């Protein structure tokens, strides 16, 4: 039996398969070694009945996750998984490597993640090449869920949100300045709080003002990450993975077209493609 895991900061998507048959499909809380230590990850694994039931049967685990960007961070996940999966061989990689395999399989391409956060990289068909992107929710993440959340909160705070949207915002979140500042600056994992406001954009996806904010974020994402990569790898296919890219793909295609960039495909969740890829190898 094998386990394939693709984790953002919000949720981790799991698939357990045995001889090509899916045994279990479920979600847990996200596993991100920037925010979670070994103890926390092990506690999370021990709370899931599917994992408890199949732990000894699983022989290979392929984990791809946000935050697993260095050997030190990967080791946090590795150690926790080794303590839980006693008989499993474990592979831990960054989420963008998983997105690249899900979108490109063994073909080269430029891959961008746009979900709670954003990132991009060149994939040569075998490995993702390192770069200086992936600076996180404070310094980067243009166009992502938490970037959209920041824009919405700032407009609300600065009283520049159109009156109709301001009324809807207050009604949905019972928001006030003090409460929002407290959650942004004092609670744990503010990036998750910020990205939760993506729901407001979905609820009001026909609003012209919010459409412009979304498109602005995608334009920043493309100019910051995609165009420099494309200039280095002319003619390469361009792929996106992530809920924000998928849910607002109309605006993403529009922003890409304005930058003379053609998108090959957009997938919401890489997990199913990863399952197919690794099931064929085992």
Tab-separated table of C-alpha atoms in Angstrom:
chain	number	residue	atom	x	y	z
A	1	UNK	CA	0.000	0.000	0.000
A	2	UNK	CA	1.175	3.529	-0.749
A	3	UNK	CA	0.140	6.930	0.609
A	4	UNK	CA	0.296	10.127	-1.432
A	5	UNK	CA	-0.030	13.421	0.437
A	6	UNK	CA	-0.253	16.959	-0.907
A	7	UNK	CA	-0.404	19.586	1.798
A	8	UNK	CA	-0.948	23.311	1.807
A	9	UNK	CA	-1.036	25.323	5.000
A	10	UNK	CA	-4.799	24.856	5.362
A	11	UNK	CA	-5.406	21.223	4.435
A	12	UNK	CA	-3.451	18.091	3.609
A	13	UNK	CA	-5.046	15.876	0.955
A	14	UNK	CA	-4.411	12.154	1.411
A	15	UNK	CA	-4.891	9.167	-0.886
A	16	UNK	CA	-4.157	5.601	0.187
A	17	UNK	CA	-3.976	3.017	-2.586
A	18	UNK	CA	-3.221	-0.671	-2.822
A	19	UNK	CA	-2.492	-2.351	-6.180
A	20	UNK	CA	-4.197	0.427	-8.092
A	21	UNK	CA	-7.291	0.486	-5.876
A	22	UNK	CA	-7.973	3.589	-3.777
A	23	UNK	CA	-8.425	2.449	-0.192
A	24	UNK	CA	-9.072	5.822	1.422
A	25	UNK	CA	-9.418	9.463	0.390
A	26	UNK	CA	-9.543	12.175	3.055
A	27	UNK	CA	-8.247	15.492	4.332
A	28	UNK	CA	-6.449	16.466	7.524
A	29	UNK	CA	-5.277	19.809	8.791
A	30	UNK	CA	-2.329	21.139	6.830
A	31	UNK	CA	1.194	19.940	7.603
A	32	UNK	CA	3.663	22.805	7.232
A	33	UNK	CA	7.042	22.482	8.996
A	34	UNK	CA	7.352	26.270	9.169
A	35	UNK	CA	4.432	26.258	11.587
A	36	UNK	CA	4.293	22.669	12.893
A	37	UNK	CA	6.947	20.803	14.865
A	38	UNK	CA	7.401	17.020	14.959
A	39	UNK	CA	5.189	16.625	18.023
A	40	UNK	CA	2.297	18.510	16.415
A	41	UNK	CA	2.531	16.493	13.186
A	42	UNK	CA	2.659	13.197	15.067
A	43	UNK	CA	-0.391	14.190	17.122
A	44	UNK	CA	-2.246	15.013	13.906
A	45	UNK	CA	-1.416	11.596	12.413
A	46	UNK	CA	-2.527	9.829	15.583
A	47	UNK	CA	-5.958	11.470	15.439
A	48	UNK	CA	-6.926	10.095	12.027
A	49	UNK	CA	-8.711	6.747	12.007
A	50	UNK	CA	-7.744	5.964	8.400
A	51	UNK	CA	-4.060	6.399	9.174
A	52	UNK	CA	-4.253	4.481	12.445
A	53	UNK	CA	-5.980	1.584	10.696
A	54	UNK	CA	-3.537	1.362	7.765
A	55	UNK	CA	-0.263	2.627	9.293
A	56	UNK	CA	1.476	-0.752	9.322
A	57	UNK	CA	0.313	-1.675	5.813
A	58	UNK	CA	1.684	1.455	4.125
A	59	UNK	CA	5.096	0.736	2.596
A	60	UNK	CA	5.697	3.954	0.643
A	61	UNK	CA	4.706	7.538	1.533
A	62	UNK	CA	5.098	10.379	-0.949
A	63	UNK	CA	4.632	13.702	0.834
A	64	UNK	CA	4.616	17.099	-0.872
A	65	UNK	CA	4.034	20.117	1.324
A	66	UNK	CA	4.222	23.858	1.730
A	67	UNK	CA	7.168	24.792	3.924
A	68	UNK	CA	9.197	21.672	3.077
A	69	UNK	CA	11.698	23.820	1.229
A	70	UNK	CA	14.958	22.926	2.976
A	71	UNK	CA	16.607	19.785	4.339
A	72	UNK	CA	16.003	21.054	7.875
A	73	UNK	CA	12.270	21.561	7.278
A	74	UNK	CA	11.916	18.289	5.406
A	75	UNK	CA	13.523	16.488	8.350
A	76	UNK	CA	10.767	17.698	10.682
A	77	UNK	CA	8.149	15.961	8.542
A	78	UNK	CA	10.411	12.961	7.916
A	79	UNK	CA	10.987	12.321	11.621
A	80	UNK	CA	7.293	12.585	12.504
A	81	UNK	CA	6.268	10.263	9.673
A	82	UNK	CA	8.974	7.732	10.515
A	83	UNK	CA	7.702	7.601	14.101
A	84	UNK	CA	4.179	6.873	12.866
A	85	UNK	CA	4.692	4.754	9.737
A	86	UNK	CA	6.957	2.093	11.220
A	87	UNK	CA	7.339	0.043	8.031
A	88	UNK	CA	7.120	2.761	5.377
A	89	UNK	CA	9.774	4.344	3.191
A	90	UNK	CA	9.170	8.082	3.193
A	91	UNK	CA	9.836	10.759	0.582
A	92	UNK	CA	9.355	14.422	1.577
A	93	UNK	CA	9.420	17.196	-1.035
A	94	UNK	CA	8.276	20.781	-1.443
A	95	UNK	CA	4.710	21.364	-2.656
A	96	UNK	CA	5.904	22.908	-5.914
A	97	UNK	CA	7.635	19.634	-6.807
A	98	UNK	CA	4.315	17.866	-6.349
A	99	UNK	CA	2.497	20.458	-8.443
A	100	UNK	CA	5.120	20.068	-11.180
A	101	UNK	CA	4.694	16.284	-11.325
A	102	UNK	CA	0.905	16.617	-11.234
A	103	UNK	CA	0.862	19.103	-14.112
A	104	UNK	CA	3.814	18.000	-16.241
A	105	UNK	CA	4.556	14.375	-15.299
A	106	UNK	CA	7.965	13.803	-16.958
A	107	UNK	CA	7.822	16.733	-19.373
A	108	UNK	CA	9.544	20.098	-18.772
A	109	UNK	CA	7.452	23.132	-17.898
A	110	UNK	CA	7.030	26.261	-15.825
A	111	UNK	CA	4.827	25.607	-12.816
A	112	UNK	CA	3.137	28.133	-10.553
A	113	UNK	CA	1.202	27.487	-7.370
A	114	UNK	CA	-1.557	29.960	-6.542
A	115	UNK	CA	-3.582	28.950	-3.510
A	116	UNK	CA	-3.182	30.245	0.028
A	117	UNK	CA	0.297	31.337	-1.107
A	118	UNK	CA	2.099	31.615	-4.434
A	119	UNK	CA	5.321	30.275	-5.867
A	120	UNK	CA	6.770	29.374	-9.252
A	121	UNK	CA	9.660	27.390	-10.681
A	122	UNK	CA	11.183	25.751	-13.743
A	123	UNK	CA	10.764	21.965	-13.908
A	124	UNK	CA	13.045	20.084	-16.292
A	125	UNK	CA	10.928	16.928	-16.298
A	126	UNK	CA	12.866	15.350	-13.448
A	127	UNK	CA	13.384	18.015	-10.809
A	128	UNK	CA	12.409	21.550	-9.859
A	129	UNK	CA	15.228	24.038	-10.183
A	130	UNK	CA	15.860	26.289	-7.166
A	131	UNK	CA	15.266	30.038	-7.361
A	132	UNK	CA	14.765	33.035	-5.091
A	133	UNK	CA	10.962	32.907	-5.060
A	134	UNK	CA	8.739	31.576	-2.288
A	135	UNK	CA	9.330	34.429	0.174
A	136	UNK	CA	6.109	33.834	2.071
A	137	UNK	CA	3.026	35.780	3.025
A	138	UNK	CA	4.801	38.921	4.310
A	139	UNK	CA	7.361	39.533	1.573
A	140	UNK	CA	5.641	37.948	-1.415
A	141	UNK	CA	2.677	35.692	-2.326
A	142	UNK	CA	1.297	38.095	-4.920
A	143	UNK	CA	-2.121	37.041	-6.192
A	144	UNK	CA	-2.581	34.380	-3.524
A	145	UNK	CA	-5.417	33.895	-1.060
A	146	UNK	CA	-3.578	35.700	1.708
A	147	UNK	CA	-2.616	38.537	-0.679
A	148	UNK	CA	-6.304	38.938	-1.586
A	149	UNK	CA	-7.157	38.904	2.114
A	150	UNK	CA	-4.618	41.649	2.831
A	151	UNK	CA	-6.075	43.872	0.108
A	152	UNK	CA	-9.614	43.396	1.401
A	153	UNK	CA	-8.721	44.141	5.011
A	154	UNK	CA	-6.666	47.205	4.064
A	155	UNK	CA	-9.514	48.635	2.014
A	156	UNK	CA	-11.934	47.990	4.866
A	157	UNK	CA	-9.580	49.618	7.394
A	158	UNK	CA	-8.839	52.592	5.156
A	159	UNK	CA	-12.525	53.044	4.358
A	160	UNK	CA	-11.873	52.702	0.617
A	161	UNK	CA	-14.018	49.611	0.143
A	162	UNK	CA	-17.134	50.499	-1.883
A	163	UNK	CA	-20.164	50.984	0.439
A	164	UNK	CA	-22.069	47.935	-0.837
A	165	UNK	CA	-19.062	45.662	-0.268
A	166	UNK	CA	-18.321	47.248	3.105
A	167	UNK	CA	-21.857	46.464	4.237
A	168	UNK	CA	-21.543	42.841	3.085
A	169	UNK	CA	-18.123	42.529	4.732
A	170	UNK	CA	-19.406	43.731	8.115
A	171	UNK	CA	-22.437	41.464	7.875
A	172	UNK	CA	-20.381	38.362	6.985
A	173	UNK	CA	-17.543	38.812	9.460
A	174	UNK	CA	-18.986	41.084	12.159
A	175	UNK	CA	-15.695	42.894	11.630
A	176	UNK	CA	-14.196	45.837	13.422
A	177	UNK	CA	-10.726	47.409	13.281
A	178	UNK	CA	-9.528	46.211	16.684
A	179	UNK	CA	-10.622	42.614	16.125
A	180	UNK	CA	-9.015	42.402	12.675
A	181	UNK	CA	-5.703	43.854	13.860
A	182	UNK	CA	-5.673	41.420	16.773
A	183	UNK	CA	-6.111	38.444	14.462
A	184	UNK	CA	-3.542	39.648	11.932
A	185	UNK	CA	-0.783	40.569	14.381
A	186	UNK	CA	-1.302	38.491	17.490
A	187	UNK	CA	-2.848	35.128	16.674
A	188	UNK	CA	-0.937	32.113	15.380
A	189	UNK	CA	-0.655	31.491	11.626
A	190	UNK	CA	-2.022	34.836	10.372
A	191	UNK	CA	-1.511	33.675	6.776
A	192	UNK	CA	-4.364	31.200	7.241
A	193	UNK	CA	-6.595	33.933	8.631
A	194	UNK	CA	-5.787	36.229	5.720
A	195	UNK	CA	-6.411	33.566	3.089
A	196	UNK	CA	-9.800	32.724	4.639
A	197	UNK	CA	-11.165	35.919	3.041
A	198	UNK	CA	-11.000	34.229	-0.355
A	199	UNK	CA	-14.554	33.128	0.448
A	200	UNK	CA	-15.673	36.762	0.288
A	201	UNK	CA	-14.298	37.059	-3.230
A	202	UNK	CA	-16.112	33.864	-4.222
A	203	UNK	CA	-19.372	35.080	-2.682
A	204	UNK	CA	-19.072	38.315	-4.678
A	205	UNK	CA	-17.277	37.074	-7.780
A	206	UNK	CA	-19.424	39.236	-10.093
A	207	UNK	CA	-18.469	42.447	-8.328
A	208	UNK	CA	-16.405	44.634	-10.673
A	209	UNK	CA	-14.260	46.130	-7.900
A	210	UNK	CA	-13.204	42.731	-6.543
A	211	UNK	CA	-12.586	41.437	-10.055
A	212	UNK	CA	-10.089	44.263	-10.549
A	213	UNK	CA	-8.328	43.364	-7.286
A	214	UNK	CA	-8.060	39.723	-8.366
A	215	UNK	CA	-6.742	40.636	-11.784
A	216	UNK	CA	-4.223	43.055	-10.256
A	217	UNK	CA	-2.925	40.249	-8.038
A	218	UNK	CA	-2.600	37.858	-10.968
A	219	UNK	CA	-0.795	40.515	-13.025
A	220	UNK	CA	1.692	40.955	-10.174
A	221	UNK	CA	2.153	37.188	-9.914
A	222	UNK	CA	2.824	36.876	-13.640
A	223	UNK	CA	5.211	39.820	-13.874
A	224	UNK	CA	7.122	38.844	-10.715
A	225	UNK	CA	7.486	35.090	-11.260
A	226	UNK	CA	6.257	33.810	-14.604
A	227	UNK	CA	7.714	36.282	-17.095
A	228	UNK	CA	11.308	36.036	-15.782
A	229	UNK	CA	11.084	32.231	-15.950
A	230	UNK	CA	9.549	32.321	-19.408
A	231	UNK	CA	12.300	34.605	-20.689
A	232	UNK	CA	14.818	31.955	-19.602
A	233	UNK	CA	12.819	29.070	-21.083
A	234	UNK	CA	11.134	30.391	-24.214
A	235	UNK	CA	8.357	28.255	-25.661
A	236	UNK	CA	7.932	26.199	-22.496
A	237	UNK	CA	4.428	25.243	-21.393
A	238	UNK	CA	3.049	27.150	-18.381
A	239	UNK	CA	0.956	25.408	-15.725
A	240	UNK	CA	-0.933	26.518	-12.619
A	241	UNK	CA	-2.075	24.588	-9.564
A	242	UNK	CA	-4.111	25.799	-6.617
A	243	UNK	CA	-7.587	26.806	-5.536
A	244	UNK	CA	-7.235	30.547	-6.188
A	245	UNK	CA	-5.898	29.999	-9.714
A	246	UNK	CA	-8.692	27.509	-10.404
A	247	UNK	CA	-11.586	29.422	-8.835
A	248	UNK	CA	-10.695	32.680	-10.570
A	249	UNK	CA	-9.210	31.234	-13.741
A	250	UNK	CA	-11.152	33.591	-16.020
A	251	UNK	CA	-9.166	36.519	-14.595
A	252	UNK	CA	-5.937	34.520	-14.634
A	253	UNK	CA	-6.292	33.716	-18.333
A	254	UNK	CA	-7.060	37.382	-18.995
A	255	UNK	CA	-3.999	38.603	-17.080
A	256	UNK	CA	-1.810	36.040	-18.841
A	257	UNK	CA	-3.096	37.066	-22.282
A	258	UNK	CA	-2.278	40.708	-21.548
A	259	UNK	CA	1.287	39.599	-20.742
A	260	UNK	CA	1.479	37.523	-23.963
A	261	UNK	CA	1.674	34.359	-21.906
A	262	UNK	CA	-0.290	31.232	-22.793
A	263	UNK	CA	-1.410	28.941	-19.989
A	264	UNK	CA	-1.454	25.226	-20.804
A	265	UNK	CA	-3.602	24.068	-17.904
A	266	UNK	CA	-4.899	24.924	-14.437
A	267	UNK	CA	-5.618	22.229	-11.857
A	268	UNK	CA	-7.269	22.838	-8.517
A	269	UNK	CA	-5.803	19.992	-6.464
A	270	UNK	CA	-2.679	18.085	-7.557
A	271	UNK	CA	-3.450	15.094	-5.349
A	272	UNK	CA	-5.413	13.020	-7.892
A	273	UNK	CA	-2.790	13.431	-10.620
A	274	UNK	CA	-0.082	12.544	-8.107
A	275	UNK	CA	-1.999	9.433	-7.118
A	276	UNK	CA	-2.234	8.322	-10.737
A	277	UNK	CA	1.468	9.020	-11.282
A	278	UNK	CA	2.720	7.043	-8.284
A	279	UNK	CA	0.167	4.245	-8.581
A	280	UNK	CA	1.625	3.469	-12.001
A	281	UNK	CA	5.111	3.195	-10.491
A	282	UNK	CA	4.233	0.765	-7.707
